[in-house]
mmCIF file of C-alpha atoms in Angstrom:
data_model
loop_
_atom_site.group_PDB
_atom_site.id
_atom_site.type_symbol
_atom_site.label_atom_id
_atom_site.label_comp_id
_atom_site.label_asym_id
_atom_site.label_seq_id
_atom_site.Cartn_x
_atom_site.Cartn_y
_atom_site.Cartn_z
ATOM 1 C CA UNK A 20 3.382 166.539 -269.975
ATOM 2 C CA UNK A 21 -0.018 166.127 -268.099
ATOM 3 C CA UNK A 22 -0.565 162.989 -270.111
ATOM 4 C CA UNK A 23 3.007 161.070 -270.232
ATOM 5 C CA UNK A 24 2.686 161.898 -266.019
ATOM 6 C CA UNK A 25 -0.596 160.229 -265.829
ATOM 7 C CA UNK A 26 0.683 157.612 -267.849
ATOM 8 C CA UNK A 27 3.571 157.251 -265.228
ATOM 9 C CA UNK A 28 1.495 157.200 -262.347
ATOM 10 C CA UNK A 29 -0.632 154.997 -263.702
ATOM 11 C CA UNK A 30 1.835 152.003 -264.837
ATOM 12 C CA UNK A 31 3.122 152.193 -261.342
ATOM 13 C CA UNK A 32 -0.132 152.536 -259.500
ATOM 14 C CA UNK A 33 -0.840 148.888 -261.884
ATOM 15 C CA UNK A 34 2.697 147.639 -260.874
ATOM 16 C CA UNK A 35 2.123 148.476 -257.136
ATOM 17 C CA UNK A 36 -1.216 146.556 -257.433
ATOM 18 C CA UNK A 37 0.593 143.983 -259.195
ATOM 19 C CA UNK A 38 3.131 143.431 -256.607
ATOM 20 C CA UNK A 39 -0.024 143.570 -254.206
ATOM 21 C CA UNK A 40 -2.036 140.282 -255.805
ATOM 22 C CA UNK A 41 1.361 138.497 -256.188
ATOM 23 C CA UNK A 42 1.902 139.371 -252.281
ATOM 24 C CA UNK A 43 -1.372 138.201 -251.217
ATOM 25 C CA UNK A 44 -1.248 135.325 -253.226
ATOM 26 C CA UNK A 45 2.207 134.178 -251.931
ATOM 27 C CA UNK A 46 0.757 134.321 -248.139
ATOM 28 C CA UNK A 47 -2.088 132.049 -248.856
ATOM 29 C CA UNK A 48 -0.067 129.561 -251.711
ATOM 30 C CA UNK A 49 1.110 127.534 -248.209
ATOM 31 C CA UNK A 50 -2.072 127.068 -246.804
ATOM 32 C CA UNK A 51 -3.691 126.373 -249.740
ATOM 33 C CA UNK A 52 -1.191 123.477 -250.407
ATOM 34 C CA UNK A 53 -1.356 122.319 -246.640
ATOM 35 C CA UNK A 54 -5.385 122.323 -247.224
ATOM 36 C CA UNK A 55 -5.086 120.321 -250.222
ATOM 37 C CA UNK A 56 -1.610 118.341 -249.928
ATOM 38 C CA UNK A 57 -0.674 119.378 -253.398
ATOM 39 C CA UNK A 58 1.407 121.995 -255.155
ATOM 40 C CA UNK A 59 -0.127 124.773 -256.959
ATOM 41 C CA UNK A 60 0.253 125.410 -260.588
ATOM 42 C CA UNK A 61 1.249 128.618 -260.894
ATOM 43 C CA UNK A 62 0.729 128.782 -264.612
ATOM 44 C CA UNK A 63 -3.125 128.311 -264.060
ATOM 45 C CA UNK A 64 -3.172 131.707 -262.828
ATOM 46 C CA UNK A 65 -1.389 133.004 -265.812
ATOM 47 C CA UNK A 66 2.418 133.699 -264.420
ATOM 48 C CA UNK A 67 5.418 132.411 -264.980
ATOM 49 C CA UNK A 68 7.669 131.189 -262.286
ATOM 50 C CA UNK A 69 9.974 133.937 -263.393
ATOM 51 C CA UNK A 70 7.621 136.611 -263.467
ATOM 52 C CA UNK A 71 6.154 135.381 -260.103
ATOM 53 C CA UNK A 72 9.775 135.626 -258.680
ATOM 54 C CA UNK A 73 10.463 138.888 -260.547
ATOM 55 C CA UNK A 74 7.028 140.590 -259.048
ATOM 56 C CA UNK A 75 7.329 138.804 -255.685
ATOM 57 C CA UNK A 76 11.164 139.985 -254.834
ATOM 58 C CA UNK A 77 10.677 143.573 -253.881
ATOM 59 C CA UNK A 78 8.076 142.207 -251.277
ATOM 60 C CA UNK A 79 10.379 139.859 -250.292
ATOM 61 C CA UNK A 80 13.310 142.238 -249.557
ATOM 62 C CA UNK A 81 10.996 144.129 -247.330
ATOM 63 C CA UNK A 82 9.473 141.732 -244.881
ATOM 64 C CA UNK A 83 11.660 138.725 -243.835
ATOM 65 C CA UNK A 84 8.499 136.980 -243.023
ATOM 66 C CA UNK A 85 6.510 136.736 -246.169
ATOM 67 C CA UNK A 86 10.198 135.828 -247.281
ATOM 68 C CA UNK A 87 9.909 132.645 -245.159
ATOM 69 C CA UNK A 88 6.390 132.139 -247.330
ATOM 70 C CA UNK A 89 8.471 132.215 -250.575
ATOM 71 C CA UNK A 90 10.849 129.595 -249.626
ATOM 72 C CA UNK A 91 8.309 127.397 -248.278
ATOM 73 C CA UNK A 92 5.763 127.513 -250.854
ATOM 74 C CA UNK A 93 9.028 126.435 -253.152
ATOM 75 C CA UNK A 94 10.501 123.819 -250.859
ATOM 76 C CA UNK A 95 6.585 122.257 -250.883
ATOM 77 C CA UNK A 96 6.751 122.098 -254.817
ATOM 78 C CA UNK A 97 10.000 120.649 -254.682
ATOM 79 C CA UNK A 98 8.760 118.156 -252.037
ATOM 80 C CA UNK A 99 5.832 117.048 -254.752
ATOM 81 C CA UNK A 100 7.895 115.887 -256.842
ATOM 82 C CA UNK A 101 9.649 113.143 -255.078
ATOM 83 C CA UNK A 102 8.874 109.337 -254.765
ATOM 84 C CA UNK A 103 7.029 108.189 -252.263
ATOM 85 C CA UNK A 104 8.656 105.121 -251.938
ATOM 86 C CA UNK A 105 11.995 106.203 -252.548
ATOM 87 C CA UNK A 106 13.624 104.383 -249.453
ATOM 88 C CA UNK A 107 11.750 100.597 -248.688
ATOM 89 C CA UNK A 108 9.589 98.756 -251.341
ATOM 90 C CA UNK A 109 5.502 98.183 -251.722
ATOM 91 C CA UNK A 110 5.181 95.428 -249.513
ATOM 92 C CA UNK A 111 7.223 97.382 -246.543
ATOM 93 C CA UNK A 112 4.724 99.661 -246.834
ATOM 94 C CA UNK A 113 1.398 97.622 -247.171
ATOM 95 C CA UNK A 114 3.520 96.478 -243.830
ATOM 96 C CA UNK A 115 3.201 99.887 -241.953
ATOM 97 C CA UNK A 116 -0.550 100.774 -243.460
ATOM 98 C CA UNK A 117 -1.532 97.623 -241.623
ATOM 99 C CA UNK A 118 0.776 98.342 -238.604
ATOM 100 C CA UNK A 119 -1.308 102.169 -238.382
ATOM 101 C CA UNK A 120 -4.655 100.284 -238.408
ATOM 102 C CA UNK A 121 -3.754 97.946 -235.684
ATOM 103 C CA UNK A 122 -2.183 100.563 -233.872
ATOM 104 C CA UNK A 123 -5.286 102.600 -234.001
ATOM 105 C CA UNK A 124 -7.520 99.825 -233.247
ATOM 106 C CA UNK A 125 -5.142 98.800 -229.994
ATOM 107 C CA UNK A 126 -4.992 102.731 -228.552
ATOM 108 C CA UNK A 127 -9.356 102.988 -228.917
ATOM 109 C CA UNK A 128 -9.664 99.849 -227.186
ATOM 110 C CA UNK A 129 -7.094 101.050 -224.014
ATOM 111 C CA UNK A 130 -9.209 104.460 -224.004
ATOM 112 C CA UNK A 131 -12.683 102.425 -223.686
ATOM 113 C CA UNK A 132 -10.896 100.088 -221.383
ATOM 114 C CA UNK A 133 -9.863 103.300 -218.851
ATOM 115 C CA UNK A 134 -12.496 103.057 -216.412
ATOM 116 C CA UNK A 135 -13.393 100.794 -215.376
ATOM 117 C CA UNK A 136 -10.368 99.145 -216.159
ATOM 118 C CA UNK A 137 -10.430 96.088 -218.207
ATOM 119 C CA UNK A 138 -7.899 96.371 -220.528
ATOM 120 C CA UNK A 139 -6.586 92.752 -220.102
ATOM 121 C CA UNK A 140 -9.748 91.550 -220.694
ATOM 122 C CA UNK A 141 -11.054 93.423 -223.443
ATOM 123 C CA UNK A 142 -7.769 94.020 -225.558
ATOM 124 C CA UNK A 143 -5.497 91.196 -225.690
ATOM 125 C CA UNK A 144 -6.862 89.812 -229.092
ATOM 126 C CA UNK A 145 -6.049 93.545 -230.177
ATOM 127 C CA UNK A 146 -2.339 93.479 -228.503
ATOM 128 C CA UNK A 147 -1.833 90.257 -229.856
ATOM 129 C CA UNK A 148 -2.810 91.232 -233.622
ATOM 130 C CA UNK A 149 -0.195 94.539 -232.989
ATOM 131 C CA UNK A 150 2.624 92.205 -231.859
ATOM 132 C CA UNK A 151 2.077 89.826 -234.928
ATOM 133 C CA UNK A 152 2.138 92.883 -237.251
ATOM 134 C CA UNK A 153 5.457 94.397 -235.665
ATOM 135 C CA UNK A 154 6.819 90.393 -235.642
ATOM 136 C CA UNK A 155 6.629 90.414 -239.732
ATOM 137 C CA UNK A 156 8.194 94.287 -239.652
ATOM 138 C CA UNK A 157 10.923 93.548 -237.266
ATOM 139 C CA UNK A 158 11.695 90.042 -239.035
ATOM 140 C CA UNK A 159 15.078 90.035 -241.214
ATOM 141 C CA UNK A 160 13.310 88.305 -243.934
ATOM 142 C CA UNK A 161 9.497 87.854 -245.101
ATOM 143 C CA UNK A 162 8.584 86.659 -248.198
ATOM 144 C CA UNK A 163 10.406 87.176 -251.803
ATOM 145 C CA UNK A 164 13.866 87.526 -249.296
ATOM 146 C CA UNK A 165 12.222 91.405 -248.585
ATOM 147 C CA UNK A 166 13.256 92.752 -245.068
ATOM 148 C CA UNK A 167 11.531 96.039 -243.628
ATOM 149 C CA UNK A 168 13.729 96.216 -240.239
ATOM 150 C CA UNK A 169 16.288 98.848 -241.731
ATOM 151 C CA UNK A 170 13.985 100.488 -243.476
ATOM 152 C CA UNK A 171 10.975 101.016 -241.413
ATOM 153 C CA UNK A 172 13.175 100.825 -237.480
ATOM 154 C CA UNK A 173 16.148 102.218 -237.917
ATOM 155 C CA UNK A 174 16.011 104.752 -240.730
ATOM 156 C CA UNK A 175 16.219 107.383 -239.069
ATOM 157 C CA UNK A 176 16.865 109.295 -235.351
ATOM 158 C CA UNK A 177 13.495 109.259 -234.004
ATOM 159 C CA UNK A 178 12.821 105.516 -235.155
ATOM 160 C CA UNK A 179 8.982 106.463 -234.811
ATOM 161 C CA UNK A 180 7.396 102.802 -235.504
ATOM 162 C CA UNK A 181 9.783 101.230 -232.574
ATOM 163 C CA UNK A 182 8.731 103.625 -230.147
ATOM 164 C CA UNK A 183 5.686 103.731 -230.898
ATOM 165 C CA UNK A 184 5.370 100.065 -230.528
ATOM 166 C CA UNK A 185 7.491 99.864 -227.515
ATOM 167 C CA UNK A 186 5.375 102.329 -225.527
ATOM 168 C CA UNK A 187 2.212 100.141 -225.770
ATOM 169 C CA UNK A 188 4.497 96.857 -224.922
ATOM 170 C CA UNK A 189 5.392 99.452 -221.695
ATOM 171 C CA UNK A 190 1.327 99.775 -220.796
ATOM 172 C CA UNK A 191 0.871 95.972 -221.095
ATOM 173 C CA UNK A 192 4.093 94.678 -219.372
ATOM 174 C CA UNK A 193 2.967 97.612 -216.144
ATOM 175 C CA UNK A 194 -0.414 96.104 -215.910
ATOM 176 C CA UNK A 195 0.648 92.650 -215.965
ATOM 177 C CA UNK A 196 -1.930 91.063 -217.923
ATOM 178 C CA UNK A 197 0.152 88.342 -218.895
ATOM 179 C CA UNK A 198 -0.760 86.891 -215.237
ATOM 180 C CA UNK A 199 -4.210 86.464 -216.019
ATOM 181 C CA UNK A 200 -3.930 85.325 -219.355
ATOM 182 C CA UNK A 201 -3.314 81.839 -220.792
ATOM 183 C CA UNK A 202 -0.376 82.819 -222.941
ATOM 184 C CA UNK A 203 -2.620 85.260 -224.481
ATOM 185 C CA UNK A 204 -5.229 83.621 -225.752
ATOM 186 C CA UNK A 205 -8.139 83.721 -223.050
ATOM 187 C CA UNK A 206 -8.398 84.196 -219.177
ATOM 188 C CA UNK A 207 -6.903 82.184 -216.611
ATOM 189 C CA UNK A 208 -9.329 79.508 -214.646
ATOM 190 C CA UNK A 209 -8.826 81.657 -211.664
ATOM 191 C CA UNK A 210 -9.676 85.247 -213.252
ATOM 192 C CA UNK A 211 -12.643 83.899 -214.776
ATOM 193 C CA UNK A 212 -13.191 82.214 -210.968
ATOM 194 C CA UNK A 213 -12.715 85.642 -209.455
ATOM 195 C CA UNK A 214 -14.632 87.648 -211.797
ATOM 196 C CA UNK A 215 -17.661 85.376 -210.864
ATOM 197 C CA UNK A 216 -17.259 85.779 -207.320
ATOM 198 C CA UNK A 217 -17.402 89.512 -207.734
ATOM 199 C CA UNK A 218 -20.711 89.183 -209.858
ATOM 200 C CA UNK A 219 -22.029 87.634 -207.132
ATOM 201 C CA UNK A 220 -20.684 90.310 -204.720
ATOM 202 C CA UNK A 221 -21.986 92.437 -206.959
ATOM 203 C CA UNK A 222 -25.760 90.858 -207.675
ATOM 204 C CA UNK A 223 -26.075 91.022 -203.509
ATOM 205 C CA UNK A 224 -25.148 94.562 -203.229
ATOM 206 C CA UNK A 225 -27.624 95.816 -205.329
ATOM 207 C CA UNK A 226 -30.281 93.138 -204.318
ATOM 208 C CA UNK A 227 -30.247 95.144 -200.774
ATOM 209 C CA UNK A 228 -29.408 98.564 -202.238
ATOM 210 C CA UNK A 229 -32.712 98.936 -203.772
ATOM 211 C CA UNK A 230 -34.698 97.764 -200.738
ATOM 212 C CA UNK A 231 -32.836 100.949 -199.245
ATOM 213 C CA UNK A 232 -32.057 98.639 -196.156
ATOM 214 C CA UNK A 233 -28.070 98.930 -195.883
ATOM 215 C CA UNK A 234 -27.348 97.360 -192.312
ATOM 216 C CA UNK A 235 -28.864 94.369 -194.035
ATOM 217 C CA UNK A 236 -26.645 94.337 -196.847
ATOM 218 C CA UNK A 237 -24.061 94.017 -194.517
ATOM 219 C CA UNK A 238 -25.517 91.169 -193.074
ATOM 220 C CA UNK A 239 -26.824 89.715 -196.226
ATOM 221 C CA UNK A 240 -23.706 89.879 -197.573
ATOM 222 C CA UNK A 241 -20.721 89.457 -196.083
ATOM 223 C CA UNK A 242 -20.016 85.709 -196.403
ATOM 224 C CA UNK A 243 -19.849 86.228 -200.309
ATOM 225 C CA UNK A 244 -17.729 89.354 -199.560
ATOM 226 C CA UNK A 245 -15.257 87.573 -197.148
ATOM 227 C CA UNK A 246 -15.350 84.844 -199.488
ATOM 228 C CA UNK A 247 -13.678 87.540 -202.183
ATOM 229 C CA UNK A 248 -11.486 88.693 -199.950
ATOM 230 C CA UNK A 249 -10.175 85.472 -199.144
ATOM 231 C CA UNK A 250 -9.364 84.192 -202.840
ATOM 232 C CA UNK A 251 -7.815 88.116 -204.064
ATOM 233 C CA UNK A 252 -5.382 87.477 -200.944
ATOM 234 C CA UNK A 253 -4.668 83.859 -202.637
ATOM 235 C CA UNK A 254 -4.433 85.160 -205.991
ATOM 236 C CA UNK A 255 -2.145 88.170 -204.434
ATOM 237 C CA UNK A 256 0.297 85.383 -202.987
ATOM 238 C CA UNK A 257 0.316 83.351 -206.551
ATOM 239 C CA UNK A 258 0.798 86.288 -208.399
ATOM 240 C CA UNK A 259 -1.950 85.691 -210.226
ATOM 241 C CA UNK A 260 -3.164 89.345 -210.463
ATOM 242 C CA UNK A 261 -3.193 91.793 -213.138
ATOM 243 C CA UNK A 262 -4.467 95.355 -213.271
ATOM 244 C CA UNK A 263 -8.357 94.407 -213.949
ATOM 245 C CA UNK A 264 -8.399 92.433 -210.959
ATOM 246 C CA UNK A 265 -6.843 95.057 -208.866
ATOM 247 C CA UNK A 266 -8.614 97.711 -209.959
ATOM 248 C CA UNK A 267 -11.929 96.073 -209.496
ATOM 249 C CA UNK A 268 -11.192 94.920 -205.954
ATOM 250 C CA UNK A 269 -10.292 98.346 -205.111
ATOM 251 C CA UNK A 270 -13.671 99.947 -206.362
ATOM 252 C CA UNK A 271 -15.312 96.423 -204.663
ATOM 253 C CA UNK A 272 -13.698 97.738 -201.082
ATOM 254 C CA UNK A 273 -14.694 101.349 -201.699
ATOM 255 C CA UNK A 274 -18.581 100.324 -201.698
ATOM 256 C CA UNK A 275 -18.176 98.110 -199.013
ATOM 257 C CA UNK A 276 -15.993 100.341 -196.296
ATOM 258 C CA UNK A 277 -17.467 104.142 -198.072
ATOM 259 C CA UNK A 278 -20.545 103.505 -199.939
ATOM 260 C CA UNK A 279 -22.651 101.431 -197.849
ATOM 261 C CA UNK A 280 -20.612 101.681 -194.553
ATOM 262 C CA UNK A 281 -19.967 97.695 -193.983
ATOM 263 C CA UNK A 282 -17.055 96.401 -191.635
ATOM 264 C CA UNK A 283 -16.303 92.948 -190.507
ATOM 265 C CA UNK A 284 -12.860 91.764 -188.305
ATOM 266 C CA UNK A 285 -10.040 90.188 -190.239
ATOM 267 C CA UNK A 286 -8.382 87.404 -189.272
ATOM 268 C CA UNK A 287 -4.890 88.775 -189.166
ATOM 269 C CA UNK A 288 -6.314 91.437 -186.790
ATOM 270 C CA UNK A 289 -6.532 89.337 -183.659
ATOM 271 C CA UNK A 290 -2.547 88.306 -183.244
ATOM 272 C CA UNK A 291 -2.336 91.575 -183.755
ATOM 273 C CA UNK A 292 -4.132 92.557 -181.090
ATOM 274 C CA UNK A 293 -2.828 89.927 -179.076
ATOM 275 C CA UNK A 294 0.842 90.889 -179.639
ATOM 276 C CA UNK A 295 0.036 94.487 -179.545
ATOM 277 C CA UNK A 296 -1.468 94.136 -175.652
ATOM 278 C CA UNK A 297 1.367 91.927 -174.520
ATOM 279 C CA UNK A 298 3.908 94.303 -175.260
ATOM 280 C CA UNK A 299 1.352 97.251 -173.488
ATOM 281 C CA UNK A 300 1.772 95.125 -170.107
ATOM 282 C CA UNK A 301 4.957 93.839 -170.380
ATOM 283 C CA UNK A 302 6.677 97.347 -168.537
ATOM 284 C CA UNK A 303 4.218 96.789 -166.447
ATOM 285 C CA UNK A 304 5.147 93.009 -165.471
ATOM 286 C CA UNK A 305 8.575 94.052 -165.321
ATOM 287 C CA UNK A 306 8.291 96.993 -162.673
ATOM 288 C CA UNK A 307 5.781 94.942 -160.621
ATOM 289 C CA UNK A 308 8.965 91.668 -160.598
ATOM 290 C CA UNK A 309 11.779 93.913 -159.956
ATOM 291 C CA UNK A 310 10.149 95.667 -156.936
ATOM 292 C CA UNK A 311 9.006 92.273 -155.156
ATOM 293 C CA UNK A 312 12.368 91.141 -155.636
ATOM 294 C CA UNK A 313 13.915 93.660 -153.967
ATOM 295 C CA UNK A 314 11.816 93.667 -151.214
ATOM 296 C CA UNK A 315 12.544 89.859 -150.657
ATOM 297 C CA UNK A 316 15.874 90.800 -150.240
ATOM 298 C CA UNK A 317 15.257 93.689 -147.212
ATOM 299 C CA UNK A 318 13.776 90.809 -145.580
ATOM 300 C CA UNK A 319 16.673 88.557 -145.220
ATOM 301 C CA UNK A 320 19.187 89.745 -142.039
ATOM 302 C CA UNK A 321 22.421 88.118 -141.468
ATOM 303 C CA UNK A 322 22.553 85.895 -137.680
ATOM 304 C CA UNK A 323 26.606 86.119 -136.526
ATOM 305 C CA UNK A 324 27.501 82.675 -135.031
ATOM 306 C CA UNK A 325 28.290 84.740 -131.170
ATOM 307 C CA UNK A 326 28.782 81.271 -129.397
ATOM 308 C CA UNK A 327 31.795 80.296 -131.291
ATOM 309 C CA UNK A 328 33.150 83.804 -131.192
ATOM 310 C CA UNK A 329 32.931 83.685 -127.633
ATOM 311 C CA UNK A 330 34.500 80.228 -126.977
ATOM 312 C CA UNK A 331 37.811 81.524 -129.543
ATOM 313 C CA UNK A 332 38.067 84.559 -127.312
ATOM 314 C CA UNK A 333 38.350 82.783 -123.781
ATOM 315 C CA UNK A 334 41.045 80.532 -125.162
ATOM 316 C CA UNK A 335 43.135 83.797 -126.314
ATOM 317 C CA UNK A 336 43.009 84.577 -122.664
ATOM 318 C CA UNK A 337 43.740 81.241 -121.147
ATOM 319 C CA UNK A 338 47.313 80.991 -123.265
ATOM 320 C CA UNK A 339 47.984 84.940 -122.380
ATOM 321 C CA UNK A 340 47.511 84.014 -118.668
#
């Protein structure tokens, strides 16, 4: 009796650890396939998918989580065995593998481009190599009468490769680098005109900032500083400006008026002034008119003509009498 209960305790103690290694190894089968982007195989480890279900279902039945495990360790091995290209053909995808590497290469050279901004000038070859790319996806028909629009742009809800596209073609079109560029393939004659002005802007400001001598620099520099002012307010008018240029002028200002302290009049500012103190003494010309007016008029008293009132007044009485 001793023996056939030992032998009892002892197939179920094996059984429980049984049920223990299956456990353990269910919990880990989906991160081991996420790790390695494959499938298991099970029969390496010496079980059967049966057995593995058989061992694994009294687990299963008591936590709904490690159920989850189950079903998506199974739905991964039934994933594996799928084609890849089961919905557009080789050259559609050689088509989005090149659209990725663009797309990479256009989003590092916005980040590097941040600050200071120069994204027009630094990425348009980049933009322009994206658009091409998206041009050959989005076209009905490329070569061998093959067309990726259907399959690669409208497959599906989220329609990831137009949005993703359209979202960079939002950051250009909001920065408005078409206005400096020739049609996109180089700088306008008046960015690159600009952008020289501000060097020299730039090579006067630090000329005087490391002589430490800043009310010079103000001096010293303020005809090639007007000067920039001057052609941004042209360029402003044209709209010729794009983000680079506005950005820059902005930091250009900030030195000027914050960092070293600099002022100089505007034009515009002296109608202003001139409109602004006309319309401070106008109450004051109109109270000063209205009150010698008025006392022109106290000054004026009316004469009666007596004489001929008299004369009327004795011929009443001669034709009463």
């Amino acid at each position: 009796m001793k023996s056939e209960r030992f032998e009892g305790d002892y197939s179920s103690f094996l059984s429980n650890m049984s049920i223990f290694r299956v456990a353990t190894l269910l919990i880990a089968l989906p991160y081991y396939g996420y790790a390695h982007t494959s499938a298991v195989n099970i029969t390496t480890l010496g079980l059967s998918e049966d057995n593995l279900n058989q061992l694994a279902s009294p687990v299963a039945q008591q936590s709904p989580v490690f159920q989850a495990n189950i079903q998506s360790y199974f739905s991964l091995n039934l994933l594996s065995v799928f084609p890849e290209n089961l919905e557009f053909s080789e050259y559609c995808s050689e088509l989005l593998a090149i659209f990725g590497q663009r797309y990479s290469a256009y989003t590092d050279c916005l980040v590097s481009a941040a600050r200071p901004v120069k994204l027009c000038q630094n990425c348009y070859g980049t933009y322009n190599e994206l658009g091409k790319i998206y041009k050959n996806i989005s076209s009905y028909q490329g070569p061998g009468n093959v067309s990726c629009r259907d399959s690669l742009l409208r497959s599906d809800r989220l329609m990831l490769v137009f949005l993703l596209y359209n979202n960079m073609k939002d950051i250009w079109r909001v920065s408005e680098c078409d206005s400096c560029l020739n049609q996109g393939l180089g700088l306008t004659n008046d960015t690159l005109y600009f952008m020289d002005t501000l060097n020299q802007s730039y090579r006067c400001f630090e000329k005087y900032q490391q002589q430490g001598n800043r009310s010079e620099l103000c001096k010293e520099c303020k005809a090639t500083y007007k000067g920039l002012n001057e052609l941004y307010s042209r360029m402003e008018k044209n709209l010729t400006l794009c983000i680079d240029i506005e950005d820059s002028m902005n930091m250009t200002r900030g030195l000027w008026s914050k960092e070293f302290n600099c002022s100089f009049p505007r034009a515009e500012t002296v109608p202003v002034i001139a409109v602004s103190s006309f319309m401070l003494f106008l109450p004051i010309i109109f109270y000063l008119s209205s009150f010698l007016h008025s006392e022109q008029k106290k000054r004026k008293l009316i004469h009666p003509k007596r004489a001929k009132s008299n004369a009327s007044f004795m011929n009443i009485q001669d034709k009463l009498s």
